[in-house]
Tab-separated table of N, CA and C and ligand atoms in Angstrom:
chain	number	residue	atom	x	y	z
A	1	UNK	N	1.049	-8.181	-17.853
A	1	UNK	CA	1.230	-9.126	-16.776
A	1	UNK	C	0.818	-10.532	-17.181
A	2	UNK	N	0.071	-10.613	-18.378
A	2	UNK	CA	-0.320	-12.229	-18.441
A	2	UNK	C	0.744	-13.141	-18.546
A	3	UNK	N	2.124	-12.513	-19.231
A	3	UNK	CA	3.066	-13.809	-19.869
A	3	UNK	C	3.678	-13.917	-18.514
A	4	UNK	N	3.641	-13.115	-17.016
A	4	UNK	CA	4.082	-13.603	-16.077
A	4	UNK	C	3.411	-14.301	-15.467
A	5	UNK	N	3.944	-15.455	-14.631
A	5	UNK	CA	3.419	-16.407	-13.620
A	5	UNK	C	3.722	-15.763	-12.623
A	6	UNK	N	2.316	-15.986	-11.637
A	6	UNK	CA	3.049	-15.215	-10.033
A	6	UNK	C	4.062	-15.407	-9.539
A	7	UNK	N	4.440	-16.110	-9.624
A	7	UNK	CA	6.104	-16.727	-9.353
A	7	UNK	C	6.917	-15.922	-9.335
A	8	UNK	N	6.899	-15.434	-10.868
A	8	UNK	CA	7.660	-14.310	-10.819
A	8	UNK	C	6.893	-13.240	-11.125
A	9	UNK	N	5.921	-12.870	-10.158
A	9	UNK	CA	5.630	-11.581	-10.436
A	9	UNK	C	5.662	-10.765	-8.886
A	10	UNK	N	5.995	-9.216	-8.752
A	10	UNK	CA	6.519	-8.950	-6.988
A	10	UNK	C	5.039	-7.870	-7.198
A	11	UNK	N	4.385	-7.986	-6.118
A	11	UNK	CA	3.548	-7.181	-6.013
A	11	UNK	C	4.215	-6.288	-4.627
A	12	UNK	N	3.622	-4.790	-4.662
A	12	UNK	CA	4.314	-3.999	-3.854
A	12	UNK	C	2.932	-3.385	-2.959
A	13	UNK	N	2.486	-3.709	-2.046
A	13	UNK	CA	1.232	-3.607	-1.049
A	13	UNK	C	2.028	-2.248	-0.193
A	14	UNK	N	1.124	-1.274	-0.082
A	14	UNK	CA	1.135	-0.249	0.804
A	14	UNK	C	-0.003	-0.256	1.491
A	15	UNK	N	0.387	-0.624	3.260
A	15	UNK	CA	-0.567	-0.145	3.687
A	15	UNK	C	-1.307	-1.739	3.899
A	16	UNK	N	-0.070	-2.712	3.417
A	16	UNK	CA	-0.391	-3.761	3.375
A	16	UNK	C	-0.605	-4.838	5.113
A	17	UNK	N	-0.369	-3.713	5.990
A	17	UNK	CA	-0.486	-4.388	7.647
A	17	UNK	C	-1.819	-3.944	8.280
A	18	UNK	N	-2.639	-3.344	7.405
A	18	UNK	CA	-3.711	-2.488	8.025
A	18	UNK	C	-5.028	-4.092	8.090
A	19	UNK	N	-5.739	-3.263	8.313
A	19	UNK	CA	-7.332	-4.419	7.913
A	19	UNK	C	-7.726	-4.867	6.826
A	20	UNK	N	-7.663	-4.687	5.855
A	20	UNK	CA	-7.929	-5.108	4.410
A	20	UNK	C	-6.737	-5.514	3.866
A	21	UNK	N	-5.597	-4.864	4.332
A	21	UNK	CA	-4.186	-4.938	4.126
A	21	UNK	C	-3.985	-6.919	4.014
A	22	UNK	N	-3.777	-6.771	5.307
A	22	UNK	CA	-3.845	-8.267	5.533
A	22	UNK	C	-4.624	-9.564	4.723
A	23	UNK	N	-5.453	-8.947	4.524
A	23	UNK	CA	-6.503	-10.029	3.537
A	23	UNK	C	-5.638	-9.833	2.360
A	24	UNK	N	-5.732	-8.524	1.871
A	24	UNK	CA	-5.144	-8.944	0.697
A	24	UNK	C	-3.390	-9.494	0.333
A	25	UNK	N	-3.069	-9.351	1.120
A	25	UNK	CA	-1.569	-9.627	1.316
A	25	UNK	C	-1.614	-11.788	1.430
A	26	UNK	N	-3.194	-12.326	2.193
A	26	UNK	CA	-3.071	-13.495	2.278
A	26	UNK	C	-3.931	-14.221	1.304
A	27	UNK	N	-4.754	-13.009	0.288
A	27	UNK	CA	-4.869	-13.805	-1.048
A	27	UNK	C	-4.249	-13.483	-2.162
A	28	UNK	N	-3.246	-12.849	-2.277
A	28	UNK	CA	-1.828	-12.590	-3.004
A	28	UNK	C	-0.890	-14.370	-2.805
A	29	UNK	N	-0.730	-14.056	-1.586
A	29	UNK	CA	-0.261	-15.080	-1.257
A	29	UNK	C	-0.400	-16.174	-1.496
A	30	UNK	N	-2.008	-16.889	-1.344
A	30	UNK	CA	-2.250	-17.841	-2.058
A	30	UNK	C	-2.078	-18.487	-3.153
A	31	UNK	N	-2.313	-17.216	-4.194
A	31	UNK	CA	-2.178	-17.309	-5.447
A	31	UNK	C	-1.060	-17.288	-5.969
A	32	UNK	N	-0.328	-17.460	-5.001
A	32	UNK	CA	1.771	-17.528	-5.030
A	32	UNK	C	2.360	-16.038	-5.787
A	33	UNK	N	1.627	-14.861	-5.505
A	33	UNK	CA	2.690	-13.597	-6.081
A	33	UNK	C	3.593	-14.178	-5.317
A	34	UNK	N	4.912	-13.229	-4.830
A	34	UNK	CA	5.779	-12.522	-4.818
A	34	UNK	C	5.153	-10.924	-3.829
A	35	UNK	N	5.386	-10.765	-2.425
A	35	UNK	CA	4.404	-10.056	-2.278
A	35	UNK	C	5.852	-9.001	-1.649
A	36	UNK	N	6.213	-7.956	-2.073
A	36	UNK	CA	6.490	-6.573	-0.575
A	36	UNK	C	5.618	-6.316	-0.126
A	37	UNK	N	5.553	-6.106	1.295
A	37	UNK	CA	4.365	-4.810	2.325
A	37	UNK	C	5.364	-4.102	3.276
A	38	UNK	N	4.701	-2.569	1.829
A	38	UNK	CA	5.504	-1.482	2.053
A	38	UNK	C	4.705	-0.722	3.409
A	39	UNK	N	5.408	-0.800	4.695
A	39	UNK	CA	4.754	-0.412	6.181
A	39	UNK	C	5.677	0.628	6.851
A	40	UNK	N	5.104	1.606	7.489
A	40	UNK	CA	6.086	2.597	8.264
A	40	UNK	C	6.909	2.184	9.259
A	41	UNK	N	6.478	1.090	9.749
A	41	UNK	CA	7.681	0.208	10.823
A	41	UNK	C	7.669	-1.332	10.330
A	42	UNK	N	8.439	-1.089	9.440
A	42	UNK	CA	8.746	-3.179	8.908
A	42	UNK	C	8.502	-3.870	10.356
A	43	UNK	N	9.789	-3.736	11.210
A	43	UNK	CA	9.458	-4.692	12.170
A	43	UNK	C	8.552	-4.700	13.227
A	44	UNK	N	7.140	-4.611	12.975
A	44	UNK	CA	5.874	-4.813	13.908
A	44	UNK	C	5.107	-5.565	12.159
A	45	UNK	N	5.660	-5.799	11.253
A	45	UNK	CA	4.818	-6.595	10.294
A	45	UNK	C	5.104	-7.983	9.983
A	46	UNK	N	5.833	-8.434	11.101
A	46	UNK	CA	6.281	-9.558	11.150
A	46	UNK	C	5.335	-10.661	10.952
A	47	UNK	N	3.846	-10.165	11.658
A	47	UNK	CA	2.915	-11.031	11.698
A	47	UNK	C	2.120	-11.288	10.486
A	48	UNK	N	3.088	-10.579	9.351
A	48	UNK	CA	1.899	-11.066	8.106
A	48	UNK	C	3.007	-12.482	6.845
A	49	UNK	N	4.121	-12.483	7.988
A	49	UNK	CA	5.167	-13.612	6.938
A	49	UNK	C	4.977	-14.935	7.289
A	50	UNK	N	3.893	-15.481	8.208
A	50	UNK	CA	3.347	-16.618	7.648
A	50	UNK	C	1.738	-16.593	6.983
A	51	UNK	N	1.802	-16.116	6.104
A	51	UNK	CA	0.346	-15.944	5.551
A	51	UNK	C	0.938	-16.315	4.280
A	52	UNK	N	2.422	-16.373	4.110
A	52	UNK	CA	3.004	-16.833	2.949
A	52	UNK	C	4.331	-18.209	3.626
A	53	UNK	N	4.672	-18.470	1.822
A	53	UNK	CA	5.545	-19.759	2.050
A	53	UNK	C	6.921	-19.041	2.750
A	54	UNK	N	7.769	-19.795	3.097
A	54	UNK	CA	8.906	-18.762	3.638
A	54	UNK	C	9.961	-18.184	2.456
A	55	UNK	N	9.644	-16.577	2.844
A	55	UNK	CA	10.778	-15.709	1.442
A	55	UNK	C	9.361	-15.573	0.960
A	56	UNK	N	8.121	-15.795	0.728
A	56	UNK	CA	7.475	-15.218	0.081
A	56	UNK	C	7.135	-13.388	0.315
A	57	UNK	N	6.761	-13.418	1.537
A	57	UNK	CA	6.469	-12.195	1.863
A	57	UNK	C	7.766	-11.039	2.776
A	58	UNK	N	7.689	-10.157	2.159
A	58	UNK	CA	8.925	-9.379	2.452
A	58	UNK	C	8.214	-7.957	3.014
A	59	UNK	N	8.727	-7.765	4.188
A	59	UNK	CA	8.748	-6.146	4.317
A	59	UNK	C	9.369	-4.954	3.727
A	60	UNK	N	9.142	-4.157	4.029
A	60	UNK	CA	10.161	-2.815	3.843
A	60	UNK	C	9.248	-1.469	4.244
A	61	UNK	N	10.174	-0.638	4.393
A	61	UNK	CA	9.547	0.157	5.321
A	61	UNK	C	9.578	1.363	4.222
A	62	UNK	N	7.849	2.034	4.100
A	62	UNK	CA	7.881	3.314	3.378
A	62	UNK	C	6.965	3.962	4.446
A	63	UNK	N	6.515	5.233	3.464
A	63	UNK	CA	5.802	6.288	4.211
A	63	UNK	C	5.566	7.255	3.168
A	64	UNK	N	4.063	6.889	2.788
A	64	UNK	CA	3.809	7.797	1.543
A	64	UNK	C	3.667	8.947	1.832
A	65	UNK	N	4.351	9.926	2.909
A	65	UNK	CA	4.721	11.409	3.093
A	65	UNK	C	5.741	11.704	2.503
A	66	UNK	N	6.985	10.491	2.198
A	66	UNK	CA	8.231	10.531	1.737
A	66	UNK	C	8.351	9.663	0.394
A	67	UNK	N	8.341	10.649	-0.432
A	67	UNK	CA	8.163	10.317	-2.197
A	67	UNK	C	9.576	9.174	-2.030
A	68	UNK	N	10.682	9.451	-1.769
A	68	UNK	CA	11.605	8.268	-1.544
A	68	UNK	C	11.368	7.003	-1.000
A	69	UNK	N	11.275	7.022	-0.180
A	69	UNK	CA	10.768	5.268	0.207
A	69	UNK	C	9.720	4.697	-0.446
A	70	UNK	N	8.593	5.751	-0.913
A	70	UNK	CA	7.807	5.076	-1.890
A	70	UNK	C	7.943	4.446	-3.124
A	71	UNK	N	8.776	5.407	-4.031
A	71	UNK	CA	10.119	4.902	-5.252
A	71	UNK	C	10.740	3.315	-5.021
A	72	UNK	N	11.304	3.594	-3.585
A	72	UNK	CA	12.169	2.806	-3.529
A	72	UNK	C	11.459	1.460	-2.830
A	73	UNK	N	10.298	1.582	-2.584
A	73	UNK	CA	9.475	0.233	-2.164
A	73	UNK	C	8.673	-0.187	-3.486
A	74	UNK	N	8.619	0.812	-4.753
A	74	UNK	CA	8.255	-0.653	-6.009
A	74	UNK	C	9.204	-0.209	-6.916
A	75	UNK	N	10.133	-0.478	-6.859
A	75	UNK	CA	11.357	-1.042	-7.213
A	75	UNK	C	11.822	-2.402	-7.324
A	76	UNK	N	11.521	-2.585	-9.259
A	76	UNK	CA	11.331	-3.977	-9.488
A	76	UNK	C	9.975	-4.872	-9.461
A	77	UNK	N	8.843	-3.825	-9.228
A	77	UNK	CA	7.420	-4.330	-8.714
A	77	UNK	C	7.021	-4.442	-9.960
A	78	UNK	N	6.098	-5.108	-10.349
A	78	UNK	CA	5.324	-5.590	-11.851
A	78	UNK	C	3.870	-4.608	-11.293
A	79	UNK	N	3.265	-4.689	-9.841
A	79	UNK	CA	1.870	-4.394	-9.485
A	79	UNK	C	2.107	-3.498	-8.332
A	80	UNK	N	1.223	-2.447	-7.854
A	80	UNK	CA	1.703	-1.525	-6.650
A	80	UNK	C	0.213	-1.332	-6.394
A	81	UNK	N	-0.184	-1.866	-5.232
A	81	UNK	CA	-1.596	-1.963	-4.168
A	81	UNK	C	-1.626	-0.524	-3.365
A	82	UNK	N	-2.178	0.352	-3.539
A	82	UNK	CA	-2.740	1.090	-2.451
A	82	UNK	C	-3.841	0.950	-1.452
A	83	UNK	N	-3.607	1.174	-0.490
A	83	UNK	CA	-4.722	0.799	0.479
A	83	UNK	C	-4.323	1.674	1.468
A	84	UNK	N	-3.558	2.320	1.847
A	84	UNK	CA	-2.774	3.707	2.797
A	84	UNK	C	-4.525	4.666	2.731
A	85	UNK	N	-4.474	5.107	4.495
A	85	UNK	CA	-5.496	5.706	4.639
A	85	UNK	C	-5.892	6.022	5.924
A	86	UNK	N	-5.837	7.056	6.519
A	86	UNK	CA	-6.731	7.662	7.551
A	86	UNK	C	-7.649	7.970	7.802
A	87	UNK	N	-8.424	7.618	9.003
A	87	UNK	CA	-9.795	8.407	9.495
A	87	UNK	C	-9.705	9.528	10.023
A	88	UNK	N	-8.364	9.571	10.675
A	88	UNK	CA	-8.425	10.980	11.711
A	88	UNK	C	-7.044	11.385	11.798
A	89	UNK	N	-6.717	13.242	11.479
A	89	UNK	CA	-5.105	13.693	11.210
A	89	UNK	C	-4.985	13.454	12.853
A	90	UNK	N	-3.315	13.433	13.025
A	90	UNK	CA	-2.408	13.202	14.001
A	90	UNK	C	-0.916	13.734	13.706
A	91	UNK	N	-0.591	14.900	14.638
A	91	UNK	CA	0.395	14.994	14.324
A	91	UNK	C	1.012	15.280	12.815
A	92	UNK	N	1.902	14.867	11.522
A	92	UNK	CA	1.894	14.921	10.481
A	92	UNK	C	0.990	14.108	9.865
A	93	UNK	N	0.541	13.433	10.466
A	93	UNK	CA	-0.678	12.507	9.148
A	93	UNK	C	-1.475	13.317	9.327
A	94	UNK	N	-1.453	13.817	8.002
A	94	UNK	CA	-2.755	14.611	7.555
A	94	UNK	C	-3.401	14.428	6.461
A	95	UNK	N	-4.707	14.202	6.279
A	95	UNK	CA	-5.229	13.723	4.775
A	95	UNK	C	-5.073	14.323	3.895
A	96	UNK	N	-4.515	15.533	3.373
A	96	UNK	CA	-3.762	16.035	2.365
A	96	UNK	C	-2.711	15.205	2.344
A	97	UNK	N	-1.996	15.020	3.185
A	97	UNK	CA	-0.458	14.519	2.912
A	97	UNK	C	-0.332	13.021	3.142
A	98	UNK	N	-1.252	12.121	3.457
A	98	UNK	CA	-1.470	10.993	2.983
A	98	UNK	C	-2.261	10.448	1.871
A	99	UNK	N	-3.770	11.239	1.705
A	99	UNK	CA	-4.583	10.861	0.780
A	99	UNK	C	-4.081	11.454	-0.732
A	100	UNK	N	-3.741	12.301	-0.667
A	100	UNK	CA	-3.462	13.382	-2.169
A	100	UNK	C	-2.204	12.894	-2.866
A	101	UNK	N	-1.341	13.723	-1.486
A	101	UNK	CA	-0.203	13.993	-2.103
A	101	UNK	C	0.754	12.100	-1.644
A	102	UNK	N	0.555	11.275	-0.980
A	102	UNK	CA	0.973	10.130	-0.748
A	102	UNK	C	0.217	9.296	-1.902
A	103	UNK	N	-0.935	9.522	-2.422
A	103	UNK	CA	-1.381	8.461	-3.535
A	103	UNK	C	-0.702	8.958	-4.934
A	104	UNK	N	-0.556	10.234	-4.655
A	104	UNK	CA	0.319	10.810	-5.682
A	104	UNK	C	1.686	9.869	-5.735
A	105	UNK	N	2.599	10.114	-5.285
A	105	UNK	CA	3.589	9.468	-4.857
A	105	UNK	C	3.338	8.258	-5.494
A	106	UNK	N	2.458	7.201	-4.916
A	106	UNK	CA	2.374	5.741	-5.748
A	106	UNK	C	1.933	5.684	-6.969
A	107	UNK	N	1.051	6.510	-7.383
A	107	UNK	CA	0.762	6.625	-8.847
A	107	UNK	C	2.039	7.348	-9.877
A	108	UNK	N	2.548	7.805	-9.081
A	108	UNK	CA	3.858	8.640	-10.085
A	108	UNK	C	5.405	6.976	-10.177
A	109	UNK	N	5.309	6.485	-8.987
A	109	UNK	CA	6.633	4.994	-9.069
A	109	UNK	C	5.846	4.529	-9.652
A	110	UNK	N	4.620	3.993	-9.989
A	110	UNK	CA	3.628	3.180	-10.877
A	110	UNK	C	4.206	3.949	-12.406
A	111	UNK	N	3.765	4.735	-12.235
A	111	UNK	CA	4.234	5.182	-14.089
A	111	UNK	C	5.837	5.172	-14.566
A	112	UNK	N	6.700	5.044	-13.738
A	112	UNK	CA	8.049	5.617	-13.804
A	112	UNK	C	8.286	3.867	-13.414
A	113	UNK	N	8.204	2.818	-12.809
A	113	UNK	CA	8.380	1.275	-12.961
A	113	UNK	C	7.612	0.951	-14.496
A	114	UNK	N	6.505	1.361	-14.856
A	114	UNK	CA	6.078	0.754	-15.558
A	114	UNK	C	4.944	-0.352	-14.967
A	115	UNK	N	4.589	0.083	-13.892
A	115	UNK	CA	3.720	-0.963	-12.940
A	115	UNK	C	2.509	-0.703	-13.287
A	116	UNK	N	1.645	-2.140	-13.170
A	116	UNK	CA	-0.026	-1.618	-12.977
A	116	UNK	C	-0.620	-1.452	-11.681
A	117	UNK	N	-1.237	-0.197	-11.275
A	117	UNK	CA	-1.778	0.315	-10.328
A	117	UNK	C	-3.242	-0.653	-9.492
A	118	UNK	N	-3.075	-0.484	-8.547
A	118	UNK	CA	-4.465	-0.638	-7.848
A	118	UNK	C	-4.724	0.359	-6.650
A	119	UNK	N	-5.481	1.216	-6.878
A	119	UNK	CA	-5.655	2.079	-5.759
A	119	UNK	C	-7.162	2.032	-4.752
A	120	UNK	N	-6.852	2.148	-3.696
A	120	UNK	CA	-8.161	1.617	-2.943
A	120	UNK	C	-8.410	2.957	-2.426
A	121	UNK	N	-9.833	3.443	-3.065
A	121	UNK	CA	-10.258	4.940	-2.493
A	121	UNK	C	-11.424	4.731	-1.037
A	122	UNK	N	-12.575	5.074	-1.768
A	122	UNK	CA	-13.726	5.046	-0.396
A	122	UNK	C	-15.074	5.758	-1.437
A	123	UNK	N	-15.650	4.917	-0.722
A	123	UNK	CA	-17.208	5.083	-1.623
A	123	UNK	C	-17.729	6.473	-0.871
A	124	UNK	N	-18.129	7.574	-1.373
A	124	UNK	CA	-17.958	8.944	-0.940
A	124	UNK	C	-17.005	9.941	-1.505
A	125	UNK	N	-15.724	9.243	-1.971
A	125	UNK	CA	-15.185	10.388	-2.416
A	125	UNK	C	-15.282	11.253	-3.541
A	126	UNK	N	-14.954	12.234	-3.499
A	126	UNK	CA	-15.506	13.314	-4.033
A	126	UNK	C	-15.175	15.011	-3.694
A	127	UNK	N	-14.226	15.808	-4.671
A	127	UNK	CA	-13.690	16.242	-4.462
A	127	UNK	C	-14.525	17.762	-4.043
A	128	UNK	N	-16.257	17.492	-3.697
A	128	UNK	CA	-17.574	18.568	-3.496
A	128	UNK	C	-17.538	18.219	-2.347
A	129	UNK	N	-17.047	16.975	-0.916
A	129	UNK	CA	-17.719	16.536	-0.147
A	129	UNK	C	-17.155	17.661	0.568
A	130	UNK	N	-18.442	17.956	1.870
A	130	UNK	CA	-18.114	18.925	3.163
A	130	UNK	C	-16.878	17.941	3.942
A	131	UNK	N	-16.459	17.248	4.102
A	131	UNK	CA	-15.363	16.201	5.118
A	131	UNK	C	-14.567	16.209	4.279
A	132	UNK	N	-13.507	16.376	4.862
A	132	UNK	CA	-12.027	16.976	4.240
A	132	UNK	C	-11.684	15.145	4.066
A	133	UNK	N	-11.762	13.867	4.704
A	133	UNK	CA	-11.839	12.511	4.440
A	133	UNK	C	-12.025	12.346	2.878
A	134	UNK	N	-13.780	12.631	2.748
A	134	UNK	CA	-13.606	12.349	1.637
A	134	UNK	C	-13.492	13.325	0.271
A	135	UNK	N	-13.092	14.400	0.608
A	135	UNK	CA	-12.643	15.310	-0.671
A	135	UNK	C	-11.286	14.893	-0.884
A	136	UNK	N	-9.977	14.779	0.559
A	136	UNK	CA	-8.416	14.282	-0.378
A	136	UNK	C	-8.628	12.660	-0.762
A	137	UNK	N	-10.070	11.602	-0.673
A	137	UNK	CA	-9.638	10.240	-0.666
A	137	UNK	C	-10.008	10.602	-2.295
B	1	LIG	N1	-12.111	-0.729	6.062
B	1	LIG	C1	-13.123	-0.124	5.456
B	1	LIG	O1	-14.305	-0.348	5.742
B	1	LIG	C2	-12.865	0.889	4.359
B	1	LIG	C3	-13.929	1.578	3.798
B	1	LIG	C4	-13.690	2.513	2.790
B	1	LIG	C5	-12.400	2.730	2.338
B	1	LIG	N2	-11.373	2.060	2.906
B	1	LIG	C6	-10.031	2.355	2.426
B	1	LIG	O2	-9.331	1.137	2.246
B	1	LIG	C7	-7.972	1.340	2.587
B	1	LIG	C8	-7.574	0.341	3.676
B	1	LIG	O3	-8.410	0.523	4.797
B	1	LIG	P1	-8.173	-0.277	6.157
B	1	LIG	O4	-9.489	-0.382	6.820
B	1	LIG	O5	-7.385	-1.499	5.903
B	1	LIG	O6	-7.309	0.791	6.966
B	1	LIG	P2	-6.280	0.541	8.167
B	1	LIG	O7	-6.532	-0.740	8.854
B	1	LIG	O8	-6.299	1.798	8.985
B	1	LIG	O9	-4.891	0.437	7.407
B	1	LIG	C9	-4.298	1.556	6.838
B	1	LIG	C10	-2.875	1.229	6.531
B	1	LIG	O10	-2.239	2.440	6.104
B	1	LIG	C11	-0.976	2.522	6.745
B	1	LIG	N3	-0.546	3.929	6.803
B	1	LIG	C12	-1.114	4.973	7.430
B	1	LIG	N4	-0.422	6.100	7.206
B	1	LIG	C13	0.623	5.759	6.418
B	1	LIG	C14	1.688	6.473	5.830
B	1	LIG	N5	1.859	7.795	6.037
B	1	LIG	N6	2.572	5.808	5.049
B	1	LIG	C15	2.443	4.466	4.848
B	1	LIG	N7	1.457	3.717	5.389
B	1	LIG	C16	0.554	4.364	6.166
B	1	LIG	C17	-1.208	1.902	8.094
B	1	LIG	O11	0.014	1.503	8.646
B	1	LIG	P3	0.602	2.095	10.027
B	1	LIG	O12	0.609	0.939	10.961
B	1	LIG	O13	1.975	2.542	9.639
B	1	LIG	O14	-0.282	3.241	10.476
B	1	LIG	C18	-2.064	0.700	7.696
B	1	LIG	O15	-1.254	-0.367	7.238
B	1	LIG	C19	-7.820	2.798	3.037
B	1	LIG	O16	-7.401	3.586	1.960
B	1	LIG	C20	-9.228	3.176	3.437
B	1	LIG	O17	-9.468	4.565	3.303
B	1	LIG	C21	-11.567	1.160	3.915
């Protein structure tokens, strides 16, 4: 990544509309990446496209339950941000199938782009802990 300038470099944020999401999506920004934030409903992330210049920041809609949209949200990405994460299952979000097998998913388009990874776990994890939280984080 050094011989690129952010300019041209696309970073691919999952998970990029959450609480930390946002921060980091508006010091990406600063620093002029090129940002996707890959979100399960693009249009409610409207509110993070002035935190950039206009065309800087782009949505698209994934769902690291679905190995496809994940593929297909760093596609063309130089960098792929994890930050995807639950406190509590609902319905299909379940921390197996977001924490495990969904970080799976971004670490597998990370190797197959050729991207460098950033994955955001949780201080606790540990695959001994009694809380199913932090054994799949
Ligand atoms: N905040 C903390 O103090 C803290 C501490 C330790 C670790 N962490 C870790 O840091 C990361 C970010 O935390 P946060 O506080 O920013 O969490 P957050 O506000 O709950 O944001 C989580 C993000 O994940 C997205 N998400 C949830 N399920 C998804 C799925 N199946 N596919 C795609 N996106 C999905 C959410 O989008 P939707 O709107 O689609 O749900 C949201 O953008 C997490 O991995 C968390 O475990 C945070």
């Amino acid at each position: 990544m050094s011989a690129r300038s952010p300019y041209n470099t696309l970073v691919t944020v999952y998970g990029g509309s959450g609480f930390l999401g946002r921060h980091v999506v508006r010091a990406l920004a600063k620093r002029h990446y090129r940002i996707r934030v890959a979100v399960r409903r693009s249009e409610l992330a409207g509110h993070l496209q002035p935190l950039g210049r206009v065309g800087q920041i782009h949505a698209v809609q994934a769902n690291l339950r679905h190995a496809a949209s994940v593929e297909a949200a760093a596609r063309d990405a130089q960098v792929l941000v994890n930050l995807v994460g639950i406190l509590f299952e609902r319905g299909r979000q379940r921390f197996q199938a977001v924490h495990t097998y969904g970080a799976e998913q971004v670490a597998l388009a990370a190797s197959a782009h050729g991207a460098r990874l950033v994955h955001v776990s949780a201080i606790g994890a540990d695959s001994n802990s009694p809380s199913v939280y932090a054994r799949t984080k």
